[in-house]
Short mmCIF file of C-alpha atoms in Angstrom, two decimals:
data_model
loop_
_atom_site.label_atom_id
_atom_site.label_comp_id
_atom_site.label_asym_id
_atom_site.label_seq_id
_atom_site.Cartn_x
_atom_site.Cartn_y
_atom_site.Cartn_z
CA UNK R 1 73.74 -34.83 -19.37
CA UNK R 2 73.68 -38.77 -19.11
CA UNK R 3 73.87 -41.03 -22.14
CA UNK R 4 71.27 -44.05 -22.56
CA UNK R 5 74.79 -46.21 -22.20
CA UNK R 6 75.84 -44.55 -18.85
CA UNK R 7 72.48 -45.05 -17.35
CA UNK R 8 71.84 -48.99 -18.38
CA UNK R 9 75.04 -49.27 -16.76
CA UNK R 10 74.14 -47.23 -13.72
CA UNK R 11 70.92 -49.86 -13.33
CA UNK R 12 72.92 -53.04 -13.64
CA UNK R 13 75.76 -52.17 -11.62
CA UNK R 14 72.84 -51.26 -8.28
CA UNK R 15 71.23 -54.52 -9.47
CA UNK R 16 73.98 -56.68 -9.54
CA UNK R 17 75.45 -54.87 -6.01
CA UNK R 18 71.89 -55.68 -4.46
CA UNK R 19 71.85 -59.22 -5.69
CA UNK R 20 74.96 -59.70 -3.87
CA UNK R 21 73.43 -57.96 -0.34
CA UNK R 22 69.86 -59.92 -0.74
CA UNK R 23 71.79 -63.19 -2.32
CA UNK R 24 69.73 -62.54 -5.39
CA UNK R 25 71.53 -64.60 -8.10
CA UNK R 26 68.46 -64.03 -10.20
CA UNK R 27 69.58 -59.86 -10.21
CA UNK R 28 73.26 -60.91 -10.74
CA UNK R 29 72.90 -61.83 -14.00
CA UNK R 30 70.46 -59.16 -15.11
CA UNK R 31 70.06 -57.55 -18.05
CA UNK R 32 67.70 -55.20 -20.00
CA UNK R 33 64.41 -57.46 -19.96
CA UNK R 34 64.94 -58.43 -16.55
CA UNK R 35 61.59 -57.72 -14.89
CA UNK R 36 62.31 -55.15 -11.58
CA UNK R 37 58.71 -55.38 -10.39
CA UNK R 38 54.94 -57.08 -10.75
CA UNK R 39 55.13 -60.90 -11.17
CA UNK R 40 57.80 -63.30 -10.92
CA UNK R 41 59.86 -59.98 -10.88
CA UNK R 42 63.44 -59.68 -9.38
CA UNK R 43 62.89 -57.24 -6.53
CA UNK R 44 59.75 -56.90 -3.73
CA UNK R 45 58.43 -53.55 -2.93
CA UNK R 46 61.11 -52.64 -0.57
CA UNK R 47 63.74 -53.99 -2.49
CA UNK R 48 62.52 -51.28 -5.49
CA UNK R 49 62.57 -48.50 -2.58
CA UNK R 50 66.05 -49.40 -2.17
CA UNK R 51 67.17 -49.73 -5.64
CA UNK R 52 65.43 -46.15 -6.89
CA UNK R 53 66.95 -44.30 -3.46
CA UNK R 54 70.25 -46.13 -4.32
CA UNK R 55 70.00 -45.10 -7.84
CA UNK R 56 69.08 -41.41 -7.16
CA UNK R 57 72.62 -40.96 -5.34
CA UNK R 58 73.84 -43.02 -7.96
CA UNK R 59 72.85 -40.53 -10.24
CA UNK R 60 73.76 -37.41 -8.22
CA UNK R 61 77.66 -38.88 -7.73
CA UNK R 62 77.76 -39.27 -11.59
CA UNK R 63 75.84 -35.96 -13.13
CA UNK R 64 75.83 -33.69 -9.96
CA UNK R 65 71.81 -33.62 -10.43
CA UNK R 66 69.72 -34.27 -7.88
CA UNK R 67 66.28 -36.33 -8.91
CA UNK R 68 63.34 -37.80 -7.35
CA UNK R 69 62.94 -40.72 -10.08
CA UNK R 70 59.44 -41.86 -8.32
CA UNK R 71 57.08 -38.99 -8.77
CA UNK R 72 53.61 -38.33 -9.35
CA UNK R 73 54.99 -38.38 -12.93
CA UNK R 74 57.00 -41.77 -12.98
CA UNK R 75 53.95 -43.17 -10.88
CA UNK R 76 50.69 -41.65 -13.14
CA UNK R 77 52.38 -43.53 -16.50
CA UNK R 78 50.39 -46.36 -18.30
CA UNK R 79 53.47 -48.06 -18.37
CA UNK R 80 55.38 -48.44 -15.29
CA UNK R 81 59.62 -47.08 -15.53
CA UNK R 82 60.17 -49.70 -13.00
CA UNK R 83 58.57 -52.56 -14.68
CA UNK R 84 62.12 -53.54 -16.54
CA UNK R 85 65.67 -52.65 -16.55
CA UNK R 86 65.32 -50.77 -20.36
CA UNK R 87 62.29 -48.75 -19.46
CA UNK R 88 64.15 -47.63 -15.75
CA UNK R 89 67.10 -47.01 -18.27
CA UNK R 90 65.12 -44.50 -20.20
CA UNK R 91 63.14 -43.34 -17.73
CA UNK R 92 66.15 -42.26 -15.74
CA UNK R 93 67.52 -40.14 -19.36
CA UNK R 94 64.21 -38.58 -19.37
CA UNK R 95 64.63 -37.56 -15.86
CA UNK R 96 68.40 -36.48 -15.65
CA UNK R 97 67.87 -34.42 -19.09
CA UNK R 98 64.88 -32.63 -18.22
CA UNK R 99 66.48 -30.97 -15.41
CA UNK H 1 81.03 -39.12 15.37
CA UNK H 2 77.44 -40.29 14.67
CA UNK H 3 75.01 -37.11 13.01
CA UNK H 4 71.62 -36.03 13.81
CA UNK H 5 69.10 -33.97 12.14
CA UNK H 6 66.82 -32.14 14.70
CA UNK H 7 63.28 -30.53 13.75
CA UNK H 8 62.03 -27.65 15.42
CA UNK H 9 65.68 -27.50 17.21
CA UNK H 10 65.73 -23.63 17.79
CA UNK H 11 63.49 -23.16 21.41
CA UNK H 12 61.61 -26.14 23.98
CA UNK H 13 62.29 -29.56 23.84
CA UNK H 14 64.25 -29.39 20.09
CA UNK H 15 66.44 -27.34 21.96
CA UNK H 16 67.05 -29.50 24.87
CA UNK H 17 67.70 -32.51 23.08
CA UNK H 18 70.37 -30.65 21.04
CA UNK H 19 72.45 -29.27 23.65
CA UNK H 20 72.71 -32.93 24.99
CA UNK H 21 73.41 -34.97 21.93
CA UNK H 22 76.07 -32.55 21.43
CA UNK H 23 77.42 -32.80 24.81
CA UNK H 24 77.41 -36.87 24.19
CA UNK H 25 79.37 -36.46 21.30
CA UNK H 26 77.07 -35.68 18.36
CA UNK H 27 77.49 -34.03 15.15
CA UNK H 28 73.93 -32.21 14.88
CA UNK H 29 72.07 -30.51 12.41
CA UNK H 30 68.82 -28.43 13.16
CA UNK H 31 66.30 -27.65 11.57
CA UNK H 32 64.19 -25.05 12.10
CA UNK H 33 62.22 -21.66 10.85
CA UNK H 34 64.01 -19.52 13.57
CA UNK H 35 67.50 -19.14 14.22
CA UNK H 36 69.32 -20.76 16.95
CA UNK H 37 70.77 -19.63 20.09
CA UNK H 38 73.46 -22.41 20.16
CA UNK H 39 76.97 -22.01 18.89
CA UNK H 40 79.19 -25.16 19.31
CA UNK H 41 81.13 -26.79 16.11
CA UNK H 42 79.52 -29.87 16.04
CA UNK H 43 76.19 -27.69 15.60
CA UNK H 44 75.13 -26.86 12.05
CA UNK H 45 72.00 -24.73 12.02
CA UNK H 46 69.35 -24.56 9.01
CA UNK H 47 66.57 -22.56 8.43
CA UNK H 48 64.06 -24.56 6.83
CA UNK H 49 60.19 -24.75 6.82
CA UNK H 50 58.96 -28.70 7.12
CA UNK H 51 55.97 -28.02 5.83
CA UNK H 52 57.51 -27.21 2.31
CA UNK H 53 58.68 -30.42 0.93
CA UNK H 54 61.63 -27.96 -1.17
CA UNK H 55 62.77 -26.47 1.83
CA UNK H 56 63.03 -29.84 3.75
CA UNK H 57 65.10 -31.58 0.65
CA UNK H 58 67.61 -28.98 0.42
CA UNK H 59 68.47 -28.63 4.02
CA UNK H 60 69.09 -32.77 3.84
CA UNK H 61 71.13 -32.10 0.69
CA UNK H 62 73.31 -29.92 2.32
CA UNK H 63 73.56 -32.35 6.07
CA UNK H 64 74.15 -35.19 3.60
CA UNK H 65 76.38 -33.46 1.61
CA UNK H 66 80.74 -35.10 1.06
CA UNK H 67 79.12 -38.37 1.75
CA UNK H 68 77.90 -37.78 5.17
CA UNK H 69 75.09 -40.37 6.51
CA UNK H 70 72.77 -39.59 8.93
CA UNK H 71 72.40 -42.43 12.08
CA UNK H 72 69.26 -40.09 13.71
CA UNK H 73 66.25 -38.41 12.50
CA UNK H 74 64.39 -36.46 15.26
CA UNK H 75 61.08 -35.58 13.92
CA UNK H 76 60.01 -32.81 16.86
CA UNK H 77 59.27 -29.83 14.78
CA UNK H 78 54.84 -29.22 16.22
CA UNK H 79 52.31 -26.68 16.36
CA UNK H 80 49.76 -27.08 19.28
CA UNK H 81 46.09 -25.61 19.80
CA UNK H 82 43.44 -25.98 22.44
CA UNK H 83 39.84 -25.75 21.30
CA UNK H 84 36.16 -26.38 21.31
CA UNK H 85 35.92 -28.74 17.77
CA UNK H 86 33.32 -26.71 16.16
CA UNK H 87 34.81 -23.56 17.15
CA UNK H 88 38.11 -24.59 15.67
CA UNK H 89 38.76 -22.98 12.46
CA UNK H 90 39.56 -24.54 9.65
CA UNK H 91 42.84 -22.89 8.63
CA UNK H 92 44.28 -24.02 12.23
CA UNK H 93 43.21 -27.67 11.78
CA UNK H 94 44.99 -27.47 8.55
CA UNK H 95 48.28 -25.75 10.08
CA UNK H 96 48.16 -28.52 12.38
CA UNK H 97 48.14 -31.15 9.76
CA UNK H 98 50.85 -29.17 7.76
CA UNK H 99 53.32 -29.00 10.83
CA UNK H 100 52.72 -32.27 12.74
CA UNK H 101 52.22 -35.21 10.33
CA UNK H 102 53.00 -33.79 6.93
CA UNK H 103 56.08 -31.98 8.18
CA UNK H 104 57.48 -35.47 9.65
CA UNK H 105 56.39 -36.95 6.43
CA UNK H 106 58.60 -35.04 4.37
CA UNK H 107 61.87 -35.34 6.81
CA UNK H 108 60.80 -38.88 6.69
CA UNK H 109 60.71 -39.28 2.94
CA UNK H 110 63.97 -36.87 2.99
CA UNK H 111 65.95 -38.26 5.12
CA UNK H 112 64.67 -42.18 5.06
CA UNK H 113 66.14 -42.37 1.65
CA UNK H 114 69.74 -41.51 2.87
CA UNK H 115 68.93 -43.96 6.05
CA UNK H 116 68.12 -46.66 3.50
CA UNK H 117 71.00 -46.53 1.02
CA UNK H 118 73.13 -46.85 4.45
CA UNK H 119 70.80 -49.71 5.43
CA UNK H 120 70.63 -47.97 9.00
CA UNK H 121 69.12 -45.38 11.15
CA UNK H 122 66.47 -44.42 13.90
CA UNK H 123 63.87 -42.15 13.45
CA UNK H 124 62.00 -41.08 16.35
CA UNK H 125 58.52 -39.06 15.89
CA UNK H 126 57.44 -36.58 18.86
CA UNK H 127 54.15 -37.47 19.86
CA UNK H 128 51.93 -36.84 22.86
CA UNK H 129 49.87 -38.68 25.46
CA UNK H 130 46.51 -36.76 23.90
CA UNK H 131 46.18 -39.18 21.03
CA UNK H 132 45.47 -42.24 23.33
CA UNK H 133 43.64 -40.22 25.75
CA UNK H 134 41.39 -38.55 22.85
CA UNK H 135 41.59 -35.90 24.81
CA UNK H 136 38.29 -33.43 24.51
CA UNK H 137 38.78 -29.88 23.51
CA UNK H 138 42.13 -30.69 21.36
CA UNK H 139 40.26 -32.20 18.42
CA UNK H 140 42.05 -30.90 15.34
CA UNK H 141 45.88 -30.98 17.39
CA UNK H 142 44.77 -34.82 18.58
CA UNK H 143 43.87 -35.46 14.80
CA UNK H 144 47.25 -34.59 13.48
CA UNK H 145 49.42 -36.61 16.23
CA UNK H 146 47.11 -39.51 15.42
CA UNK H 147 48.03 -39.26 11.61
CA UNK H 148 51.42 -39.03 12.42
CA UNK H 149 51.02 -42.01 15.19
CA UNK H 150 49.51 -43.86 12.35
CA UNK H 151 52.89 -42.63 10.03
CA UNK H 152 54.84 -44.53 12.72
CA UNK H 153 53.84 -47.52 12.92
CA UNK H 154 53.59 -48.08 9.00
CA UNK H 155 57.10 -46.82 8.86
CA UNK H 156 58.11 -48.43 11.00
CA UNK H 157 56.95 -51.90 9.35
CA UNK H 158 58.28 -50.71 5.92
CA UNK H 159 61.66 -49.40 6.75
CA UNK H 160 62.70 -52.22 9.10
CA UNK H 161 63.50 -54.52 6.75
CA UNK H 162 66.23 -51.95 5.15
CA UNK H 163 68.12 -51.15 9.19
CA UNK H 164 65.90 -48.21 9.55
CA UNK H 165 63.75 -48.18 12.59
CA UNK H 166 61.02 -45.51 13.58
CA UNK H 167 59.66 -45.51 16.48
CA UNK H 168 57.45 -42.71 18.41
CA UNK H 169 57.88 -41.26 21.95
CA UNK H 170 55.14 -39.48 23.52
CA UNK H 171 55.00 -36.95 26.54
CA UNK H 172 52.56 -35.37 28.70
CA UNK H 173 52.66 -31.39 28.76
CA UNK H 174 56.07 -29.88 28.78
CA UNK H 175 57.02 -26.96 29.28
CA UNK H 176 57.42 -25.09 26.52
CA UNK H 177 56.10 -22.35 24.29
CA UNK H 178 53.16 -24.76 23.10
CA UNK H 179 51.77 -25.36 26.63
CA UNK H 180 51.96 -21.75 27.79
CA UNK H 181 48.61 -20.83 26.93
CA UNK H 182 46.48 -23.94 28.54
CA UNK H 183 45.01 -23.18 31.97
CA UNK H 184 47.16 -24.56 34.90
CA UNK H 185 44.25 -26.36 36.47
CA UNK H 186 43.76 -28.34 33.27
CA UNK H 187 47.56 -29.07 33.09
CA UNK H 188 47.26 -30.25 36.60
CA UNK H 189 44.54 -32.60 35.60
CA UNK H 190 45.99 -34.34 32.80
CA UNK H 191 49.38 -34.40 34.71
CA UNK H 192 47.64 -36.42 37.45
CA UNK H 193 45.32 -38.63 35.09
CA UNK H 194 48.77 -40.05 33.27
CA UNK H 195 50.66 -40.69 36.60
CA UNK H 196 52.81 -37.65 36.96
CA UNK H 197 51.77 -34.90 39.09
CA UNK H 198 54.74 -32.81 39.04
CA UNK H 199 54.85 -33.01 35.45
CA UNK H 200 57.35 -33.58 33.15
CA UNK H 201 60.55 -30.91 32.58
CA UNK H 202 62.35 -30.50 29.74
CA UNK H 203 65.15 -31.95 30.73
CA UNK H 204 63.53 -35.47 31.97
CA UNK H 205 61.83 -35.51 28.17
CA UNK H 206 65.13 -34.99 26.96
CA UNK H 207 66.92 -37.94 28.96
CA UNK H 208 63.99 -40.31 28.02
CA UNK H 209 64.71 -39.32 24.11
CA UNK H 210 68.43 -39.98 25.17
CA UNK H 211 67.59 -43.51 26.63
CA UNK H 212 65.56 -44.34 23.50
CA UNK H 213 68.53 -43.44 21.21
CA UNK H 214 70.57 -45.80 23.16
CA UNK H 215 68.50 -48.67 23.18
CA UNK H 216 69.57 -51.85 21.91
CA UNK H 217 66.40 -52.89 19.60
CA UNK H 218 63.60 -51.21 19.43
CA UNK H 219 60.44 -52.63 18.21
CA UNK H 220 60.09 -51.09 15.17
CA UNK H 221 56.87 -48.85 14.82
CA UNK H 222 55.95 -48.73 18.57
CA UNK H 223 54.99 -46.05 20.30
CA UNK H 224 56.20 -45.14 23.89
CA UNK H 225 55.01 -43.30 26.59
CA UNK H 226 56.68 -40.94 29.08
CA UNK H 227 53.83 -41.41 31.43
CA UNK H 228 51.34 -44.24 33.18
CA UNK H 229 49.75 -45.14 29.66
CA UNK H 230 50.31 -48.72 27.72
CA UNK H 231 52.87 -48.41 25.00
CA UNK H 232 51.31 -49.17 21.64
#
């Protein structure tokens, strides 16, 4: 089990941690609106590969469960998990307490 | 001690390359549907199916497992089969896609993401000389070695950027359980055609994956040939 808490701070913590490897200083100051991907977003495509496969060890270290948080189900939404911080937040709940 | 993963690492060239990463120094992990032959402690063997995206995830949970990265994917793991196009059937041109591009697909997904969160690795895709040769009468095998060609060199653009760099090697016939069926004539032919008429052994296929492991930069994505035919 993963609280909505643990996880927000699971997605900052990578964000902030990439900032600082890409010199990002728009992703060190993130928060929950911060835009991850589309326009005038934080991260470019391979910069959301990295954050999701850093994330899914991320996850595995803190709950022992091992996810795959871009699926055909993460990818088929109307609204994207990876468009913003709060929606990867709750995304990655939805995912860690299904399983 | 720098780790491999191995596919198709039980018998032929998988084999080969094994016993001499291990003998320069190499923590290795195979992967493969059949047991292995080779007992050494840096050798960990797994039985696993790359076809089955399940089967290939678990086995790279387990390598990966106590925090431990992986610096070299070896994506060898093929099926091979010689026929007329319209007398292929349809459930062998499908094997064929399962084993040779979708099976690298999934130990590239797999094992990419570990490579990635390291921000470095080299993946190296088994290919063969038939793709730029088209060669006639191996339709459905040339089809999948293209696809995973074509895996390659996108890979190799999109991982780059993260350390990771894939990069294909490509051989003539060798030796091995997937040649023994194909007339020698016809193996004497193509051996000739791409500049090496005593053909290639195992072991000189294994030294040239040996020399591409060592090499300083690869270009990411390119292809290269262990015979008289243009890199790509």
């Amino acid at each position: 089990m993963m609280t909505r808490p643990q996880s927000l701070a699971l997605v900052l913590k990578r964000l902030r941690a990439l900032g600082q490897e890409l010199d990002r200083p728009s992703l060190l100051t993130a928060d929950e609106q911060t835009r991850l991907f589309g326009d005038g977003a934080a991260l470019d495509s391979m910069g959301l590969v990295t954050l999701i496969s850093d994330l899914e060890e991320d996850i595995y270290r803190e709950c022992g469960a091992r996810v795959a948080l871009a699926d055909e189900k993460a990818m088929s939404r109307l609204t994207s998990p990876f468009r913003r911080v709060n929606l990867l937040a709750d995304y990655i709940i939805e995912v860690v307490n299904a399983g | 001690m720098p780790t491999a993963i191995i596919t198709g690492s039980s018998e032929g060239l998988g084999k080969a390359v094994v016993l001499k990463l291990l003998t320069a120094g190499w923590h290795v992990h195979g992967f493969s549907r059949q047991p292995s032959e080779i007992a050494h402690p840096h050798f960990v063997d797994h039985r696993v199916d790359v076809t089955q995206v399940s089967s290939v995830q678990n086995a790279v949970a387990v390598a990966t497992a106590n925090n431990q990265g992986i610096d070299l994917l070896i994506n060898n793991a093929g099926a091979a089969s010689m026929n007329a196009l319209l007398l292929t059937p349809s459930k062998v041109a499908e094997n064929l896609m399962q084993v040779n591009y979708l099976g690298a697909f999934h130990c590239i997904q797999a094992v990419g993401k570990q490579m990635v969160r390291q921000r470095r690795g080299l993946i190296i895709n088994i290919t063969t000389v038939a793709v730029p040769l088209a060669l006639e009468g191996e339709a459905a095998y040339v089809a999948s070695k293209a696809a995973l060609d074509a895996l390659t060199q996108v890979a190799g653009k999109e991982l780059s950027s993260q350390g990771v760099t894939v990069v294909g090697l490509g051989f003539g016939p060798v030796p091995t359980k997937l040649t023994q069926a194909v007339d020698g004539n016809k193996l004497q032919h193509l051996n000739e055609r791409i500049g090496r008429p005593n053909g290639t052994s195992l072991q000189e296929a294994a030294d040239f994956i040996l020399e591409a492991i060592q090499q300083a930069n690869p270009v990411p994505g390119s292809i290269r040939y262990l015979a008289q035919i243009q890199s790509r």
